[in-house]
Amino acid sequence: MTATQPPAVRVERAGEAEWRIAELLARMTLEEKIGQLTLVPGGGGHVPPSLAEEIRAGRIGAVLNEVDPGTVTELQRLAREESRLGIPLLVGRDVIHGFRTIFPIPLGQAATWSPALVERGARVAALEAAAAGVNWTFAPMVDIGRDPRWGRVAECLGEDPLLASRLAEAMIRGFQGEDLAQPGSIAACVKHFAGYGACEAGRDYAATSLPETELRNVHLRPFRAAVAAGVASVMTSFSDVNGLPATANPLLLRDILRREWGFDGLVVSDWESVPQLAVHGLTADDRASAREAALAGCDMEMTSRTYTDHLPALVRAAEVPPAQLDAMVANVLRTKLRLGLLERAPALSVTLPAPLNDAHRAAAYEAAVASVVLLKNDRAVLPLDPARLRSLAVIGPLADDGHEQMGTWVFDGRAEDSATILPALRARAGEQVEVRYARGVDTTRSLGQEGFDQAVAVAQDADAVVLCLGEESILSGKRTAARTSGSPGAQAALVARLARLGKPLILVVLAGRALALAEVVPQVDALLYAWHPGTMGGPAIADLLFGVSAPSGRLPVSLPRAVGQVPIYYAQRRTGKPAWPAQVIPLDAIPARAGQTSVGNTSYHLDAGFTPLYPFGYGLSYTTFGYAALALSDTVLRRRSALVVSVEVTNTGPRAGEDVVQCYVGDPVASLTRPVRELVAFARVALAAGERRTVHFTLTAADLAFHGRDHRLRAEAGEFRVWVGGNAEATLEARFHLVDDAGHGDLAR
Ligand code: BGC
């Protein structure tokens, strides 16, 4: 595996940098070295005397969660002017989907399938965070999200390694800019390395069991892409991966990340994940935890102090070799050098744009529009036409809640800065349309039905009903957010009650995950899945509902029918008894006292079948798209050459729209069984009504490569299938062969 080759000029600078690092290391005491490996929380708007003292003494290398510009300036001044070596601090913050201007949650951004929009969102976030003195964000999170019970799927970039890779690269470009040392660039941190998303049953922090082939072919791919894209840092996962917690996992941190991928940036633990090695049961005490984490290659410890407390003795006793300590410190110093911190005084640049300015809000609006997925639109109830409406009922606790629409992992956004749905709908509807609101339920979790009558009263006189339901921010994200049910509280009952009125019923779901909505969907006429859309969610949703813009989001995850189906994702392996629609026997068709073998003999759930409610990649618009004339430039692909897949995409409907054309590949026979199909390329295309365009995808053997039985990456010769269309169930198919040339080597994807 090779990382991207840096251009020559960088090599020269890298040489200088290494010299500089060696020179600094030679001047550092043991305590100062360990100080560089120490990341502690800031005081939140002031500098606690103990923190000031530690910074002066060189015992702190980085601070997190301090965003008061004056305080950050003072912290940096202490490090630069009052510590012996004057090394500035890394200042970290979870800038996950915006700083003051909040963009859709990462899962929503993934629904845009647009690297350009994702890059712009990260750029805006970086500019706003840098203005507060932050120089390091703990994003992107690229854990593969195949289990919506896990609350942190909200933060990830979907279920697919290729989509997550392309969007992670874009996010890194946005955060880090052309040059990390430029004002407005901040260091990115790809996390959580690795396997966090595969925690058992979606319970946050639970153990992960992943065969190495699966780890490499699925979960590590976006990390490798992030490293190749030049990500500055990597955060270890809380997970116990196959019995070795990630923070002390030499296979992950040393063999794969450093040796195979050539990563030379900074590896940071997750919050207290070093002492937690003892809680996992890998070590007996903090001393052993510090040793195991350091030996595995975890450079910096987040918030806990086992390195401070135990590394001095461990190094003196040569249990951690001095060379290992120096390598860890060098990784931190290299990151600071790349940020330009050792070259110039870290100043809060007055030239950076003000947060929440019009351009930033416009970018958040565009991202929100593109993130919303239209899943159902019977009888074309959408878009609403203000000229034909007399009155509109808006119902639901999420219709006018600036806090909830921002979503999880927001520390610096403010509810009062959010533009919510209800006023945006009022503005779009115009004065001729009476817009009436009822909450329906108190919160999305409430079980009480006291508000139903008022909701019905509002809805029964309206020409159409917009229901804004789903889950509050706190129900996704970390800690408490693992959930096992579909839509929470009394919301499904509210939908059922309103559905009885027979009015056009439009459900807008705001949620941090794929909810199981099989029972709700048949009762509504239209369904817009809006995730948690951020600061500009209100205008974005109102404009979509009124057709000022057309929906163009596509699902970055499969939407399950029932929670019992999860994990359900399109790129599953085949099994020896694959399910087949004709073989699925509905539960009520099974005769009483059926014999053992009479209930089919394939892989599916009796009460949910084997397909999701909506597949990965799915999404409608206010127009329709057709695919035809799938063609390959050749029937044979040689290693080292390329194959062009082309398809004609036509806007077959009445108005302009954007489609996401998706290309999937399947490897029917391989030395390790492969997923039924895998996304290899995609393109967002804008088409006027009636317009036809030919879309080309270029494939090489690298797109077909996988880690085989020996864990090496290579593509195997043989037949491949390719499908192109609008979601993971695309049926337009072609075939080609990958053929061997003499002397090929292993191939990176
Ligand atoms: C989370 C990380 C986060 C860190 C710092 C941890 O609890 O798992 O994702 O970056 O805290 O806030």
mmCIF file of C-alpha atoms in Angstrom, residues 228-524:
data_model
loop_
_atom_site.group_PDB
_atom_site.id
_atom_site.type_symbol
_atom_site.label_atom_id
_atom_site.label_comp_id
_atom_site.label_asym_id
_atom_site.label_seq_id
_atom_site.Cartn_x
_atom_site.Cartn_y
_atom_site.Cartn_z
ATOM 1 C CA ALA A 228 -3.481 9.143 1.582
ATOM 2 C CA ALA A 229 -5.279 12.498 1.512
ATOM 3 C CA GLY A 230 -2.798 13.860 4.056
ATOM 4 C CA VAL A 231 -4.860 13.867 7.242
ATOM 5 C CA ALA A 232 -2.772 15.375 10.040
ATOM 6 C CA SER A 233 -3.868 13.094 12.869
ATOM 7 C CA VAL A 234 -5.675 9.895 13.793
ATOM 8 C CA MET A 235 -7.709 9.158 16.926
ATOM 9 C CA THR A 236 -7.826 5.658 18.360
ATOM 10 C CA SER A 237 -11.148 4.025 19.054
ATOM 11 C CA PHE A 238 -12.545 3.071 22.440
ATOM 12 C CA SER A 239 -13.204 -0.358 20.967
ATOM 13 C CA ASP A 240 -11.875 -3.685 22.011
ATOM 14 C CA VAL A 241 -11.067 -5.028 18.540
ATOM 15 C CA ASN A 242 -10.856 -8.800 18.529
ATOM 16 C CA GLY A 243 -9.629 -8.784 22.122
ATOM 17 C CA LEU A 244 -7.069 -5.981 21.765
ATOM 18 C CA PRO A 245 -8.400 -2.515 22.586
ATOM 19 C CA ALA A 246 -7.573 -0.142 19.742
ATOM 20 C CA THR A 247 -5.548 2.254 21.908
ATOM 21 C CA ALA A 248 -3.025 -0.517 22.550
ATOM 22 C CA ASN A 249 -3.395 -2.380 19.285
ATOM 23 C CA PRO A 250 -0.038 -2.791 17.532
ATOM 24 C CA LEU A 251 -1.599 -4.360 14.441
ATOM 25 C CA LEU A 252 -3.675 -1.251 13.870
ATOM 26 C CA LEU A 253 -1.361 1.475 15.108
ATOM 27 C CA ARG A 254 2.040 0.130 14.196
ATOM 28 C CA ASP A 255 1.765 -2.441 11.456
ATOM 29 C CA ILE A 256 -1.059 -1.035 9.378
ATOM 30 C CA LEU A 257 -1.114 2.711 10.065
ATOM 31 C CA ARG A 258 2.604 3.401 10.282
ATOM 32 C CA ARG A 259 4.317 0.612 8.358
ATOM 33 C CA GLU A 260 1.864 -0.187 5.607
ATOM 34 C CA TRP A 261 0.346 3.250 5.101
ATOM 35 C CA GLY A 262 3.392 5.304 5.999
ATOM 36 C CA PHE A 263 1.492 7.685 8.310
ATOM 37 C CA ASP A 264 3.862 10.131 10.003
ATOM 38 C CA GLY A 265 1.365 12.405 11.745
ATOM 39 C CA LEU A 266 -0.004 12.312 15.260
ATOM 40 C CA VAL A 267 -2.014 9.502 16.877
ATOM 41 C CA VAL A 268 -4.137 10.626 19.820
ATOM 42 C CA SER A 269 -6.083 8.415 22.205
ATOM 43 C CA ASP A 270 -9.785 8.943 22.719
ATOM 44 C CA TRP A 271 -11.036 10.502 25.968
ATOM 45 C CA GLU A 272 -9.367 8.496 28.771
ATOM 46 C CA SER A 273 -9.011 5.460 26.533
ATOM 47 C CA VAL A 274 -5.493 4.841 27.871
ATOM 48 C CA PRO A 275 -6.477 4.153 31.516
ATOM 49 C CA GLN A 276 -9.554 2.346 30.192
ATOM 50 C CA LEU A 277 -7.214 -0.387 28.981
ATOM 51 C CA ALA A 278 -7.331 -1.581 32.583
ATOM 52 C CA VAL A 279 -11.118 -1.375 32.618
ATOM 53 C CA HIS A 280 -11.171 -3.518 29.477
ATOM 54 C CA GLY A 281 -9.075 -6.024 31.391
ATOM 55 C CA LEU A 282 -6.033 -5.801 29.141
ATOM 56 C CA THR A 283 -3.840 -4.332 31.846
ATOM 57 C CA ALA A 284 -3.817 -4.428 35.624
ATOM 58 C CA ASP A 285 -3.123 -0.767 36.313
ATOM 59 C CA ASP A 286 -2.419 2.673 34.844
ATOM 60 C CA ARG A 287 1.289 2.050 34.638
ATOM 61 C CA ALA A 288 0.752 -0.963 32.424
ATOM 62 C CA SER A 289 -1.857 0.924 30.405
ATOM 63 C CA ALA A 290 0.608 3.737 29.700
ATOM 64 C CA ARG A 291 3.230 1.196 28.655
ATOM 65 C CA GLU A 292 0.930 -0.768 26.336
ATOM 66 C CA ALA A 293 -0.476 2.338 24.681
ATOM 67 C CA ALA A 294 2.967 3.873 24.172
ATOM 68 C CA LEU A 295 4.470 0.665 22.822
ATOM 69 C CA ALA A 296 1.582 0.233 20.404
ATOM 70 C CA GLY A 297 2.146 3.753 19.083
ATOM 71 C CA CYS A 298 -0.482 5.963 20.675
ATOM 72 C CA ASP A 299 1.415 9.269 20.738
ATOM 73 C CA MET A 300 -0.783 11.538 22.783
ATOM 74 C CA GLU A 301 -3.113 10.855 25.680
ATOM 75 C CA MET A 302 -6.440 12.656 25.767
ATOM 76 C CA THR A 303 -7.462 14.112 29.161
ATOM 77 C CA SER A 304 -6.211 11.341 31.466
ATOM 78 C CA ARG A 305 -2.680 11.550 32.871
ATOM 79 C CA THR A 306 -1.235 8.062 32.819
ATOM 80 C CA TYR A 307 1.565 9.225 30.491
ATOM 81 C CA THR A 308 2.404 12.106 32.842
ATOM 82 C CA ASP A 309 2.344 9.817 35.830
ATOM 83 C CA HIS A 310 4.064 6.722 34.499
ATOM 84 C CA LEU A 311 6.050 7.347 31.330
ATOM 85 C CA PRO A 312 9.023 8.875 33.191
ATOM 86 C CA ALA A 313 9.580 5.680 35.178
ATOM 87 C CA LEU A 314 8.748 3.463 32.205
ATOM 88 C CA VAL A 315 11.352 5.210 30.061
ATOM 89 C CA ARG A 316 13.947 5.173 32.830
ATOM 90 C CA ALA A 317 13.365 1.458 33.267
ATOM 91 C CA ALA A 318 13.616 1.029 29.468
ATOM 92 C CA GLU A 319 10.186 -0.615 29.461
ATOM 93 C CA VAL A 320 9.370 2.038 26.897
ATOM 94 C CA PRO A 321 12.530 2.506 24.830
ATOM 95 C CA PRO A 322 13.744 6.131 24.638
ATOM 96 C CA ALA A 323 13.659 5.857 20.856
ATOM 97 C CA GLN A 324 9.957 5.036 21.025
ATOM 98 C CA LEU A 325 9.329 8.059 23.214
ATOM 99 C CA ASP A 326 11.260 10.263 20.785
ATOM 100 C CA ALA A 327 9.259 8.911 17.865
ATOM 101 C CA MET A 328 6.022 9.757 19.668
ATOM 102 C CA VAL A 329 7.189 13.286 20.470
ATOM 103 C CA ALA A 330 8.447 13.724 16.911
ATOM 104 C CA ASN A 331 4.948 12.931 15.595
ATOM 105 C CA VAL A 332 3.512 15.711 17.743
ATOM 106 C CA LEU A 333 6.212 18.208 16.792
ATOM 107 C CA ARG A 334 5.834 17.333 13.116
ATOM 108 C CA THR A 335 2.138 18.140 13.340
ATOM 109 C CA LYS A 336 2.892 21.464 15.026
ATOM 110 C CA LEU A 337 5.458 22.229 12.338
ATOM 111 C CA ARG A 338 2.967 21.447 9.590
ATOM 112 C CA LEU A 339 0.535 23.837 11.227
ATOM 113 C CA GLY A 340 3.220 26.491 11.097
ATOM 114 C CA LEU A 341 3.090 26.776 14.878
ATOM 115 C CA LEU A 342 6.839 26.712 15.298
ATOM 116 C CA GLU A 343 7.388 29.303 12.588
ATOM 117 C CA ARG A 344 5.194 32.126 13.757
ATOM 118 C CA ALA A 345 3.287 33.215 16.779
ATOM 119 C CA PRO A 346 -0.175 31.661 16.671
ATOM 120 C CA ALA A 347 -2.315 34.730 16.214
ATOM 121 C CA LEU A 348 -6.063 34.827 15.925
ATOM 122 C CA SER A 349 -6.188 36.119 12.410
ATOM 123 C CA VAL A 350 -8.294 39.222 12.167
ATOM 124 C CA THR A 351 -8.541 38.606 8.431
ATOM 125 C CA LEU A 352 -10.759 35.551 8.895
ATOM 126 C CA PRO A 353 -14.414 36.097 8.047
ATOM 127 C CA ALA A 354 -16.910 36.647 10.847
ATOM 128 C CA PRO A 355 -18.806 33.520 11.869
ATOM 129 C CA LEU A 356 -22.365 33.051 10.645
ATOM 130 C CA ASN A 357 -21.903 35.529 7.830
ATOM 131 C CA ASP A 358 -24.219 35.390 4.831
ATOM 132 C CA ALA A 359 -21.852 33.280 2.734
ATOM 133 C CA HIS A 360 -21.484 30.721 5.511
ATOM 134 C CA ARG A 361 -25.242 30.560 6.026
ATOM 135 C CA ALA A 362 -25.738 30.198 2.286
ATOM 136 C CA ALA A 363 -23.303 27.277 2.220
ATOM 137 C CA ALA A 364 -25.148 25.634 5.127
ATOM 138 C CA TYR A 365 -28.442 26.195 3.308
ATOM 139 C CA GLU A 366 -27.153 24.559 0.130
ATOM 140 C CA ALA A 367 -25.792 21.586 2.049
ATOM 141 C CA ALA A 368 -29.094 21.197 3.889
ATOM 142 C CA VAL A 369 -31.099 21.313 0.642
ATOM 143 C CA ALA A 370 -28.871 18.677 -0.953
ATOM 144 C CA SER A 371 -28.978 16.438 2.131
ATOM 145 C CA VAL A 372 -32.736 15.950 2.255
ATOM 146 C CA VAL A 373 -33.938 12.691 0.728
ATOM 147 C CA LEU A 374 -37.422 12.421 -0.766
ATOM 148 C CA LEU A 375 -38.475 8.829 -0.144
ATOM 149 C CA LYS A 376 -42.130 8.899 -1.095
ATOM 150 C CA ASN A 377 -44.346 11.297 -3.023
ATOM 151 C CA ASP A 378 -47.673 9.652 -3.868
ATOM 152 C CA ARG A 379 -49.981 11.471 -6.245
ATOM 153 C CA ALA A 380 -47.281 14.137 -6.463
ATOM 154 C CA VAL A 381 -48.535 15.833 -3.292
ATOM 155 C CA LEU A 382 -45.209 17.616 -3.303
ATOM 156 C CA PRO A 383 -44.234 20.237 -4.157
ATOM 157 C CA LEU A 384 -46.939 22.274 -2.462
ATOM 158 C CA ASP A 385 -48.398 25.016 -4.597
ATOM 159 C CA PRO A 386 -49.168 28.157 -2.558
ATOM 160 C CA ALA A 387 -51.654 29.239 -5.233
ATOM 161 C CA ARG A 388 -53.755 26.143 -4.571
ATOM 162 C CA LEU A 389 -53.512 26.141 -0.793
ATOM 163 C CA ARG A 390 -55.862 27.923 1.504
ATOM 164 C CA SER A 391 -54.467 26.587 4.716
ATOM 165 C CA LEU A 392 -51.599 24.468 5.880
ATOM 166 C CA ALA A 393 -51.266 22.597 9.179
ATOM 167 C CA VAL A 394 -47.798 22.198 10.621
ATOM 168 C CA ILE A 395 -47.544 19.672 13.417
ATOM 169 C CA GLY A 396 -44.773 18.244 15.522
ATOM 170 C CA PRO A 397 -42.250 19.154 18.201
ATOM 171 C CA LEU A 398 -39.420 19.490 15.691
ATOM 172 C CA ALA A 399 -41.119 22.100 13.480
ATOM 173 C CA ASP A 400 -39.896 25.078 15.433
ATOM 174 C CA ASP A 401 -36.960 24.030 17.541
ATOM 175 C CA GLY A 402 -33.659 25.654 16.746
ATOM 176 C CA HIS A 403 -31.753 23.420 19.141
ATOM 177 C CA GLU A 404 -33.013 20.066 17.926
ATOM 178 C CA GLN A 405 -32.476 20.719 14.241
ATOM 179 C CA MET A 406 -28.752 21.280 14.830
ATOM 180 C CA GLY A 407 -28.231 17.650 15.807
ATOM 181 C CA THR A 408 -25.623 15.944 17.928
ATOM 182 C CA TRP A 409 -22.024 17.084 18.529
ATOM 183 C CA VAL A 410 -22.700 20.771 18.509
ATOM 184 C CA PHE A 411 -20.800 22.744 21.140
ATOM 185 C CA ASP A 412 -20.515 26.143 19.527
ATOM 186 C CA GLY A 413 -23.715 26.499 17.505
ATOM 187 C CA ARG A 414 -26.572 28.347 19.159
ATOM 188 C CA ALA A 415 -30.242 27.496 18.966
ATOM 189 C CA GLU A 416 -31.162 31.144 18.453
ATOM 190 C CA ASP A 417 -29.083 31.246 15.267
ATOM 191 C CA SER A 418 -31.097 28.447 13.674
ATOM 192 C CA ALA A 419 -33.742 29.266 11.085
ATOM 193 C CA THR A 420 -36.552 26.835 11.887
ATOM 194 C CA ILE A 421 -39.153 25.189 9.689
ATOM 195 C CA LEU A 422 -42.364 26.851 10.876
ATOM 196 C CA PRO A 423 -41.431 30.494 10.166
ATOM 197 C CA ALA A 424 -39.746 29.447 6.917
ATOM 198 C CA LEU A 425 -42.951 27.715 5.804
ATOM 199 C CA ARG A 426 -44.984 30.779 6.743
ATOM 200 C CA ALA A 427 -42.673 32.955 4.679
ATOM 201 C CA ARG A 428 -42.821 30.639 1.661
ATOM 202 C CA ALA A 429 -46.563 30.070 1.870
ATOM 203 C CA GLY A 430 -47.237 33.792 1.738
ATOM 204 C CA GLU A 431 -50.019 35.790 3.288
ATOM 205 C CA GLN A 432 -52.788 34.097 1.335
ATOM 206 C CA VAL A 433 -52.182 30.792 3.086
ATOM 207 C CA GLU A 434 -53.175 30.356 6.696
ATOM 208 C CA VAL A 435 -50.467 28.339 8.451
ATOM 209 C CA ARG A 436 -51.535 26.851 11.798
ATOM 210 C CA TYR A 437 -49.290 24.991 14.187
ATOM 211 C CA ALA A 438 -49.816 22.365 16.855
ATOM 212 C CA ARG A 439 -47.128 20.480 18.704
ATOM 213 C CA GLY A 440 -48.980 17.144 18.797
ATOM 214 C CA VAL A 441 -46.587 15.622 21.296
ATOM 215 C CA ASP A 442 -44.496 17.379 23.866
ATOM 216 C CA THR A 443 -41.170 15.882 22.777
ATOM 217 C CA THR A 444 -40.335 13.120 20.344
ATOM 218 C CA ARG A 445 -40.031 10.786 23.328
ATOM 219 C CA SER A 446 -43.295 11.678 25.057
ATOM 220 C CA LEU A 447 -45.746 8.891 25.477
ATOM 221 C CA GLY A 448 -48.619 11.223 26.357
ATOM 222 C CA GLN A 449 -51.349 11.769 23.769
ATOM 223 C CA GLU A 450 -52.875 14.892 25.349
ATOM 224 C CA GLY A 451 -51.796 17.004 22.381
ATOM 225 C CA PHE A 452 -53.418 14.819 19.746
ATOM 226 C CA ASP A 453 -56.842 16.525 19.860
ATOM 227 C CA GLN A 454 -55.375 19.933 19.210
ATOM 228 C CA ALA A 455 -53.279 18.526 16.358
ATOM 229 C CA VAL A 456 -56.402 17.012 14.825
ATOM 230 C CA ALA A 457 -58.285 20.282 15.273
ATOM 231 C CA VAL A 458 -55.562 22.137 13.392
ATOM 232 C CA ALA A 459 -55.210 19.484 10.710
ATOM 233 C CA GLN A 460 -58.839 18.873 9.918
ATOM 234 C CA ASP A 461 -59.430 22.315 8.460
ATOM 235 C CA ALA A 462 -56.194 22.349 6.481
ATOM 236 C CA ASP A 463 -55.613 21.534 2.825
ATOM 237 C CA ALA A 464 -52.395 19.721 3.658
ATOM 238 C CA VAL A 465 -50.559 18.642 6.788
ATOM 239 C CA VAL A 466 -46.799 18.846 7.298
ATOM 240 C CA LEU A 467 -45.684 16.689 10.215
ATOM 241 C CA CYS A 468 -42.212 17.312 11.620
ATOM 242 C CA LEU A 469 -41.274 14.267 13.674
ATOM 243 C CA GLY A 470 -38.285 12.026 14.308
ATOM 244 C CA GLU A 471 -35.850 12.208 17.154
ATOM 245 C CA GLU A 472 -34.291 14.944 19.201
ATOM 246 C CA SER A 473 -30.570 15.569 18.979
ATOM 247 C CA ILE A 474 -29.830 13.878 22.267
ATOM 248 C CA LEU A 475 -31.343 10.611 21.048
ATOM 249 C CA SER A 476 -28.459 10.183 18.626
ATOM 250 C CA GLY A 477 -24.782 10.744 19.221
ATOM 251 C CA LYS A 478 -22.866 9.491 22.205
ATOM 252 C CA ARG A 479 -23.459 7.738 25.476
ATOM 253 C CA THR A 480 -27.191 7.337 25.968
ATOM 254 C CA ALA A 481 -27.970 7.313 22.320
ATOM 255 C CA ALA A 482 -27.923 3.634 21.478
ATOM 256 C CA ARG A 483 -31.553 2.764 20.762
ATOM 257 C CA THR A 484 -33.388 -0.370 19.836
ATOM 258 C CA SER A 485 -36.733 0.930 18.611
ATOM 259 C CA GLY A 486 -38.022 2.646 15.478
ATOM 260 C CA SER A 487 -39.701 6.019 15.943
ATOM 261 C CA PRO A 488 -39.697 7.000 19.594
ATOM 262 C CA GLY A 489 -42.601 7.905 21.904
ATOM 263 C CA ALA A 490 -46.175 8.380 20.751
ATOM 264 C CA GLN A 491 -45.266 9.684 17.312
ATOM 265 C CA ALA A 492 -46.433 6.640 15.357
ATOM 266 C CA ALA A 493 -49.812 6.903 17.097
ATOM 267 C CA LEU A 494 -49.967 10.586 16.173
ATOM 268 C CA VAL A 495 -49.337 9.758 12.526
ATOM 269 C CA ALA A 496 -52.063 7.105 12.622
ATOM 270 C CA ARG A 497 -54.529 9.526 14.181
ATOM 271 C CA LEU A 498 -53.829 12.250 11.609
ATOM 272 C CA ALA A 499 -53.860 9.789 8.725
ATOM 273 C CA ARG A 500 -57.500 9.046 9.500
ATOM 274 C CA LEU A 501 -58.403 12.600 8.461
ATOM 275 C CA GLY A 502 -57.607 11.749 4.847
ATOM 276 C CA LYS A 503 -55.743 14.995 4.266
ATOM 277 C CA PRO A 504 -52.534 15.039 2.198
ATOM 278 C CA LEU A 505 -50.060 14.063 4.891
ATOM 279 C CA ILE A 506 -46.412 15.001 4.453
ATOM 280 C CA LEU A 507 -43.949 13.614 6.948
ATOM 281 C CA VAL A 508 -40.636 15.385 7.455
ATOM 282 C CA VAL A 509 -38.305 13.219 9.531
ATOM 283 C CA LEU A 510 -35.530 14.906 11.470
ATOM 284 C CA ALA A 511 -33.255 12.245 12.898
ATOM 285 C CA GLY A 512 -29.674 11.282 13.544
ATOM 286 C CA ARG A 513 -30.013 7.796 12.152
ATOM 287 C CA ALA A 514 -32.028 5.609 9.822
ATOM 288 C CA LEU A 515 -35.269 5.033 11.726
ATOM 289 C CA ALA A 516 -37.387 1.941 11.097
ATOM 290 C CA LEU A 517 -40.538 3.455 9.610
ATOM 291 C CA ALA A 518 -42.289 0.551 7.885
ATOM 292 C CA GLU A 519 -45.489 1.075 9.834
ATOM 293 C CA VAL A 520 -45.564 4.822 9.380
ATOM 294 C CA VAL A 521 -44.721 5.123 5.698
ATOM 295 C CA PRO A 522 -47.939 3.591 4.273
ATOM 296 C CA GLN A 523 -49.962 6.145 6.233
ATOM 297 C CA VAL A 524 -48.331 9.224 4.764
#
